[in-house]
Each structure stands twice: as C-alpha cells, then as structure tokens.
Short mmCIF file of N, CA and C in Angstrom, two decimals:
data_model
loop_
_atom_site.label_atom_id
_atom_site.label_comp_id
_atom_site.label_asym_id
_atom_site.label_seq_id
_atom_site.Cartn_x
_atom_site.Cartn_y
_atom_site.Cartn_z
N MET A 1 7.77 -16.88 11.83
CA MET A 1 7.31 -16.90 10.33
C MET A 1 5.98 -17.37 9.51
N GLU A 2 5.16 -17.06 8.96
CA GLU A 2 3.74 -17.45 8.79
C GLU A 2 3.86 -18.57 8.07
N MET A 3 3.07 -19.66 7.93
CA MET A 3 3.38 -20.87 7.19
C MET A 3 3.43 -20.31 5.94
N ALA A 4 2.42 -19.67 5.61
CA ALA A 4 2.44 -19.18 4.27
C ALA A 4 3.85 -18.51 3.50
N LEU A 5 4.35 -17.98 3.93
CA LEU A 5 5.60 -17.46 3.97
C LEU A 5 6.74 -18.45 4.04
N SER A 6 6.46 -19.37 4.92
CA SER A 6 7.54 -20.44 5.01
C SER A 6 7.02 -21.02 3.36
N LEU A 7 6.45 -21.55 3.42
CA LEU A 7 5.47 -22.67 1.96
C LEU A 7 6.13 -21.68 0.90
N ALA A 8 6.32 -19.85 0.47
CA ALA A 8 6.32 -19.51 -0.35
C ALA A 8 8.27 -19.53 -0.55
N ILE A 9 8.63 -19.47 0.53
CA ILE A 9 10.50 -19.69 0.71
C ILE A 9 9.95 -20.79 -0.10
N GLY A 10 10.17 -22.16 0.26
CA GLY A 10 10.26 -23.41 0.25
C GLY A 10 9.88 -23.71 -1.47
N MET A 11 9.19 -22.92 -1.85
CA MET A 11 8.26 -23.49 -3.57
C MET A 11 9.78 -22.46 -4.00
N MET A 12 9.76 -21.67 -4.02
CA MET A 12 10.83 -20.81 -4.91
C MET A 12 11.99 -21.36 -4.69
N THR A 13 12.65 -21.58 -3.57
CA THR A 13 13.78 -22.28 -3.47
C THR A 13 13.96 -23.60 -4.27
N THR A 14 12.87 -24.32 -3.95
CA THR A 14 12.97 -25.88 -4.77
C THR A 14 12.68 -25.15 -6.30
N CYS A 15 12.33 -24.19 -6.88
CA CYS A 15 12.07 -24.15 -8.31
C CYS A 15 13.54 -23.62 -8.73
N GLY A 16 13.92 -22.22 -8.03
CA GLY A 16 15.16 -22.09 -8.52
C GLY A 16 16.34 -23.16 -8.52
N VAL A 17 16.29 -24.00 -7.21
CA VAL A 17 17.50 -24.80 -7.47
C VAL A 17 17.18 -26.19 -8.82
N TRP A 18 16.02 -26.50 -9.29
CA TRP A 18 15.22 -26.75 -10.01
C TRP A 18 16.58 -26.53 -11.43
N LEU A 19 15.68 -25.27 -11.53
CA LEU A 19 16.07 -24.26 -12.77
C LEU A 19 17.68 -24.01 -13.20
N ILE A 20 18.39 -23.66 -12.15
CA ILE A 20 19.65 -23.81 -12.22
C ILE A 20 20.51 -25.05 -12.57
N LEU A 21 19.84 -26.51 -12.38
CA LEU A 21 20.35 -27.90 -12.84
C LEU A 21 19.78 -27.78 -14.27
N ARG A 22 19.30 -27.18 -14.86
CA ARG A 22 18.58 -27.20 -16.38
C ARG A 22 19.57 -26.78 -17.11
N PRO A 23 19.87 -27.74 -18.85
CA PRO A 23 21.26 -27.09 -19.50
C PRO A 23 21.19 -25.80 -20.13
N ARG A 24 19.56 -25.48 -20.07
CA ARG A 24 20.14 -23.77 -21.02
C ARG A 24 20.04 -22.57 -20.43
N THR A 25 20.65 -21.72 -21.19
CA THR A 25 20.91 -20.27 -20.20
C THR A 25 20.00 -19.98 -19.42
N TYR A 26 18.84 -19.53 -20.30
CA TYR A 26 18.32 -18.64 -19.83
C TYR A 26 17.27 -19.60 -18.38
N GLN A 27 17.27 -20.88 -18.16
CA GLN A 27 16.77 -21.48 -17.33
C GLN A 27 17.60 -21.01 -15.95
N VAL A 28 18.59 -20.75 -15.79
CA VAL A 28 19.58 -20.83 -15.12
C VAL A 28 19.91 -19.36 -14.76
N ILE A 29 19.53 -18.50 -15.58
CA ILE A 29 19.36 -17.48 -14.97
C ILE A 29 17.54 -17.43 -13.98
N ILE A 30 16.94 -17.45 -14.68
CA ILE A 30 15.33 -17.57 -14.55
C ILE A 30 15.83 -17.75 -12.70
N GLY A 31 16.81 -19.25 -12.83
CA GLY A 31 17.04 -20.08 -11.33
C GLY A 31 17.07 -19.40 -9.94
N LEU A 32 18.43 -18.43 -10.86
CA LEU A 32 19.47 -17.87 -9.79
C LEU A 32 18.42 -16.29 -9.41
N SER A 33 17.58 -15.86 -9.88
CA SER A 33 16.36 -14.90 -9.94
C SER A 33 15.74 -15.40 -8.77
N LEU A 34 15.21 -16.55 -9.47
CA LEU A 34 14.09 -17.25 -7.96
C LEU A 34 14.89 -17.25 -6.54
N LEU A 35 16.58 -17.96 -6.85
CA LEU A 35 16.91 -17.93 -5.17
C LEU A 35 16.96 -16.59 -4.62
N SER A 36 17.38 -15.91 -5.21
CA SER A 36 17.63 -14.20 -4.63
C SER A 36 16.39 -13.80 -4.30
N TYR A 37 15.64 -13.80 -4.52
CA TYR A 37 13.68 -13.37 -4.24
C TYR A 37 13.50 -14.31 -3.33
N ALA A 38 13.60 -15.60 -3.12
CA ALA A 38 13.25 -16.43 -1.57
C ALA A 38 14.53 -16.19 -0.48
N VAL A 39 15.96 -16.05 -1.16
CA VAL A 39 16.35 -15.49 0.02
C VAL A 39 16.09 -13.67 0.44
N ASN A 40 15.45 -12.84 -0.12
CA ASN A 40 14.67 -11.95 0.27
C ASN A 40 13.69 -11.89 0.88
N LEU A 41 12.92 -12.64 0.83
CA LEU A 41 12.10 -13.20 1.33
C LEU A 41 12.20 -13.74 2.88
N PHE A 42 13.59 -14.35 2.46
CA PHE A 42 14.03 -14.70 4.23
C PHE A 42 14.29 -14.13 5.31
N ILE A 43 15.38 -13.17 4.90
CA ILE A 43 15.56 -11.91 5.21
C ILE A 43 14.19 -10.78 6.09
N PHE A 44 13.05 -10.59 4.97
CA PHE A 44 11.99 -9.79 5.55
C PHE A 44 11.32 -11.04 7.04
N GLY A 45 11.19 -12.66 6.82
CA GLY A 45 10.81 -13.03 7.69
C GLY A 45 11.58 -13.17 9.21
N VAL A 46 12.94 -12.99 8.85
CA VAL A 46 13.56 -13.11 10.39
C VAL A 46 13.39 -11.97 10.95
N GLY A 47 13.45 -10.98 9.70
CA GLY A 47 14.09 -9.74 10.29
C GLY A 47 12.32 -9.04 11.29
N GLY A 48 11.47 -10.23 11.27
CA GLY A 48 10.32 -9.04 11.71
C GLY A 48 9.63 -7.88 11.35
N VAL A 49 9.41 -8.27 10.27
CA VAL A 49 8.83 -6.67 9.66
C VAL A 49 7.75 -6.27 10.06
N LYS A 50 7.19 -5.13 10.78
CA LYS A 50 6.02 -4.41 11.25
C LYS A 50 5.91 -3.73 10.34
N SER A 51 4.38 -3.78 9.99
CA SER A 51 3.84 -2.32 9.51
C SER A 51 3.23 -1.65 10.09
N ASN A 52 3.23 -0.44 9.24
CA ASN A 52 2.49 0.79 10.16
C ASN A 52 2.91 1.28 11.52
N MET A 53 4.92 1.08 11.58
CA MET A 53 5.46 1.56 12.68
C MET A 53 6.87 1.94 12.22
N PRO A 54 7.01 2.90 12.58
CA PRO A 54 8.07 4.03 12.47
C PRO A 54 9.08 3.55 12.40
N PRO A 55 10.00 3.80 11.38
CA PRO A 55 12.10 3.19 11.97
C PRO A 55 12.46 4.08 12.66
N ILE A 56 11.80 5.11 12.83
CA ILE A 56 12.77 6.29 13.69
C ILE A 56 12.32 6.33 14.85
N LEU A 57 13.19 6.63 15.68
CA LEU A 57 12.73 7.03 17.01
C LEU A 57 12.05 8.62 17.61
N GLU A 58 11.00 8.57 17.67
CA GLU A 58 10.24 10.33 17.99
C GLU A 58 9.98 10.18 19.62
N ASP A 59 9.90 11.13 20.14
CA ASP A 59 9.17 11.31 21.11
C ASP A 59 7.81 10.52 22.08
N GLY A 60 7.79 9.64 22.63
CA GLY A 60 6.66 8.83 23.14
C GLY A 60 6.16 8.00 22.49
N VAL A 61 7.38 7.40 21.46
CA VAL A 61 7.19 6.00 21.01
C VAL A 61 7.70 4.96 22.01
N ILE A 62 7.07 3.89 22.11
CA ILE A 62 8.24 2.96 22.87
C ILE A 62 8.95 2.07 21.89
N SER A 63 10.35 1.85 22.20
CA SER A 63 11.02 1.61 21.81
C SER A 63 10.21 -0.31 21.31
N THR A 64 9.83 -0.72 21.59
CA THR A 64 9.67 -2.11 20.86
C THR A 64 8.84 -2.37 20.27
N SER A 65 8.18 -1.22 19.89
CA SER A 65 7.13 -0.97 18.99
C SER A 65 7.68 -0.61 17.69
N LEU A 66 8.97 -0.09 17.59
CA LEU A 66 9.89 0.45 16.52
C LEU A 66 10.21 -0.89 15.45
N SER A 67 10.09 -0.57 14.15
CA SER A 67 10.51 -1.51 13.03
C SER A 67 12.18 -1.62 12.72
N ASP A 68 12.67 -2.48 13.32
CA ASP A 68 13.66 -2.82 12.58
C ASP A 68 14.67 -2.14 11.26
N PRO A 69 15.50 -1.13 10.95
CA PRO A 69 15.31 -0.77 9.34
C PRO A 69 16.39 -1.42 8.69
N VAL A 70 17.41 -2.52 9.52
CA VAL A 70 18.34 -2.91 9.21
C VAL A 70 17.99 -4.39 7.85
N PRO A 71 16.51 -5.31 8.30
CA PRO A 71 16.38 -6.28 7.43
C PRO A 71 16.11 -5.58 6.42
N GLN A 72 15.36 -4.47 6.17
CA GLN A 72 14.68 -3.79 4.72
C GLN A 72 16.16 -2.77 4.11
N ALA A 73 16.79 -2.67 4.61
CA ALA A 73 18.26 -2.05 4.02
C ALA A 73 18.99 -3.39 3.67
N LEU A 74 18.84 -4.52 4.49
CA LEU A 74 20.32 -5.77 3.55
C LEU A 74 18.87 -6.05 2.68
N VAL A 75 17.66 -6.22 2.30
CA VAL A 75 17.02 -6.55 1.07
C VAL A 75 17.34 -5.91 0.30
N LEU A 76 17.01 -4.18 0.03
CA LEU A 76 17.52 -3.31 -0.43
C LEU A 76 18.67 -3.23 -1.46
N THR A 77 19.23 -3.65 -0.53
CA THR A 77 20.87 -3.88 -0.83
C THR A 77 21.17 -5.30 -1.89
N ALA A 78 20.63 -6.26 -1.57
CA ALA A 78 20.41 -8.05 -2.26
C ALA A 78 19.90 -7.37 -3.63
N ILE A 79 18.64 -6.63 -3.87
CA ILE A 79 17.90 -6.84 -4.79
C ILE A 79 18.63 -5.78 -5.68
N VAL A 80 19.34 -4.97 -5.40
CA VAL A 80 20.51 -3.74 -6.41
C VAL A 80 21.36 -4.86 -7.00
N ILE A 81 21.87 -5.61 -5.96
CA ILE A 81 22.90 -6.28 -6.42
C ILE A 81 22.75 -7.37 -7.07
N GLY A 82 21.41 -8.02 -7.37
CA GLY A 82 20.64 -9.32 -7.85
C GLY A 82 20.17 -8.12 -8.99
N PHE A 83 20.42 -7.61 -9.25
CA PHE A 83 19.80 -6.92 -10.84
C PHE A 83 21.14 -6.95 -11.30
N ALA A 84 22.31 -6.16 -10.60
CA ALA A 84 23.60 -6.37 -11.46
C ALA A 84 24.41 -7.34 -11.95
N THR A 85 24.06 -8.98 -10.75
CA THR A 85 24.56 -9.93 -11.00
C THR A 85 23.54 -10.82 -12.50
N THR A 86 22.29 -10.43 -12.40
CA THR A 86 21.47 -10.59 -13.32
C THR A 86 22.19 -9.94 -14.85
N ALA A 87 22.31 -8.79 -15.12
CA ALA A 87 22.92 -8.22 -16.18
C ALA A 87 24.49 -8.61 -16.49
N LEU A 88 25.21 -9.45 -15.41
CA LEU A 88 26.25 -9.50 -16.02
C LEU A 88 26.50 -10.66 -16.29
N PHE A 89 25.27 -11.97 -15.69
CA PHE A 89 25.34 -13.34 -15.71
C PHE A 89 24.96 -13.13 -17.66
N LEU A 90 23.90 -12.64 -17.96
CA LEU A 90 22.96 -12.03 -18.97
C LEU A 90 24.11 -12.02 -20.07
N VAL A 91 25.31 -11.09 -19.93
CA VAL A 91 26.07 -10.64 -20.99
C VAL A 91 26.99 -12.15 -20.82
N VAL A 92 27.52 -12.53 -19.70
CA VAL A 92 28.45 -13.16 -20.38
C VAL A 92 28.12 -15.09 -21.44
N LEU A 93 26.92 -14.92 -20.69
CA LEU A 93 25.96 -16.58 -21.10
C LEU A 93 25.73 -15.58 -22.60
N LEU A 94 25.39 -14.86 -23.02
CA LEU A 94 24.62 -14.51 -24.56
C LEU A 94 26.11 -14.53 -25.32
N ALA A 95 27.26 -13.96 -24.51
CA ALA A 95 28.35 -14.24 -25.09
C ALA A 95 29.24 -15.25 -25.58
N SER A 96 28.84 -16.38 -24.57
CA SER A 96 29.19 -17.34 -24.54
C SER A 96 27.96 -18.11 -25.81
N GLY A 97 27.11 -18.23 -25.89
CA GLY A 97 26.61 -18.14 -26.23
C GLY A 97 26.66 -18.18 -27.86
N GLY A 98 27.20 -16.63 -28.40
CA GLY A 98 27.45 -16.54 -29.79
C GLY A 98 28.54 -17.05 -30.06
N LEU A 99 29.50 -17.06 -29.03
CA LEU A 99 30.89 -18.08 -29.19
C LEU A 99 30.92 -19.20 -29.65
N THR A 100 30.49 -20.22 -29.12
CA THR A 100 29.73 -21.35 -29.12
C THR A 100 28.88 -21.74 -30.27
N GLY A 101 28.11 -20.81 -30.19
CA GLY A 101 27.01 -21.09 -30.98
C GLY A 101 25.82 -21.93 -30.55
N SER A 102 25.69 -22.06 -29.23
CA SER A 102 24.80 -22.76 -28.34
C SER A 102 24.25 -22.42 -26.96
N ASP A 103 23.27 -22.37 -26.24
CA ASP A 103 22.96 -21.94 -25.31
C ASP A 103 23.15 -22.63 -24.18
N HIS A 104 23.73 -23.84 -24.38
CA HIS A 104 23.41 -25.08 -23.27
C HIS A 104 24.85 -24.18 -22.21
N VAL A 105 24.73 -25.03 -20.67
CA VAL A 105 25.37 -24.36 -20.30
C VAL A 105 26.57 -25.47 -19.80
N ASP A 106 25.97 -26.94 -20.18
CA ASP A 106 26.76 -27.91 -19.45
C ASP A 106 27.67 -28.21 -20.35
N GLY A 107 27.84 -27.72 -21.55
CA GLY A 107 28.87 -28.18 -23.04
C GLY A 107 28.48 -29.02 -23.54
N ARG A 108 27.38 -29.65 -23.86
CA ARG A 108 26.99 -30.62 -24.33
C ARG A 108 25.49 -30.07 -25.83
N ASN A 109 26.02 -30.80 -26.80
CA ASN A 109 24.78 -29.71 -28.01
C ASN A 109 24.09 -31.00 -27.93
N GLU A 110 22.67 -30.96 -28.10
CA GLU A 110 21.47 -31.95 -27.77
C GLU A 110 20.93 -31.37 -29.15
#
C-alpha cells in the first residue's frame, strides 16, 4: 500500500472514531460514514487494484496481469449496504430526536 493511501485511511479512521464519540446525532452519522469509507479504501489497497487491466480472461492475456474483481465487488456491495444503513440510522435517530426533544445520543440534555 502506498504511503498516501495509508495516511488517508488512518486520517479517515481517526476522524470517524472521534466523530462517533461525539454527543450529537449528526456527528455520529458522519463518523460512521467516514469509517465505512476508510474500510472501503483499505479493501481496495489490500486487494491490489490494477488500472487499465482487464478483469476477465481473454485469449493471449497473461493471468498475472489480470485485475482481481473480488475487492471491487466487495466495495460496491459495502457502498450499497452503507447507504442503506445510513438511511436507517437517520430515520431512527430523527424519530428518537422527535420523541425526546433532543438530538443527544448520550441521553444528556446540556
């Protein structure tokens, strides 16, 4: 993995964890999104994504030059599940805020 990619994954993970530990609903949702983006980048980095390489086998193509489609499929699935989970969190936390009159996730009204 390149140094810039490692740094980006580390920064996104750090910011995501910090935001998850915040007391407000919106900050928690943004933190969860940042963590999911960091995991997606990690899967791409570990998967060895190659650019301009065919993901399918053709005549005359050396098998070592093929791009592995599994990390790409995993990240695409994770993106779809992440959108659905974020929508669910938004609905539940907005309903909770409507019932309690506060958007604090820790139960304190300051």
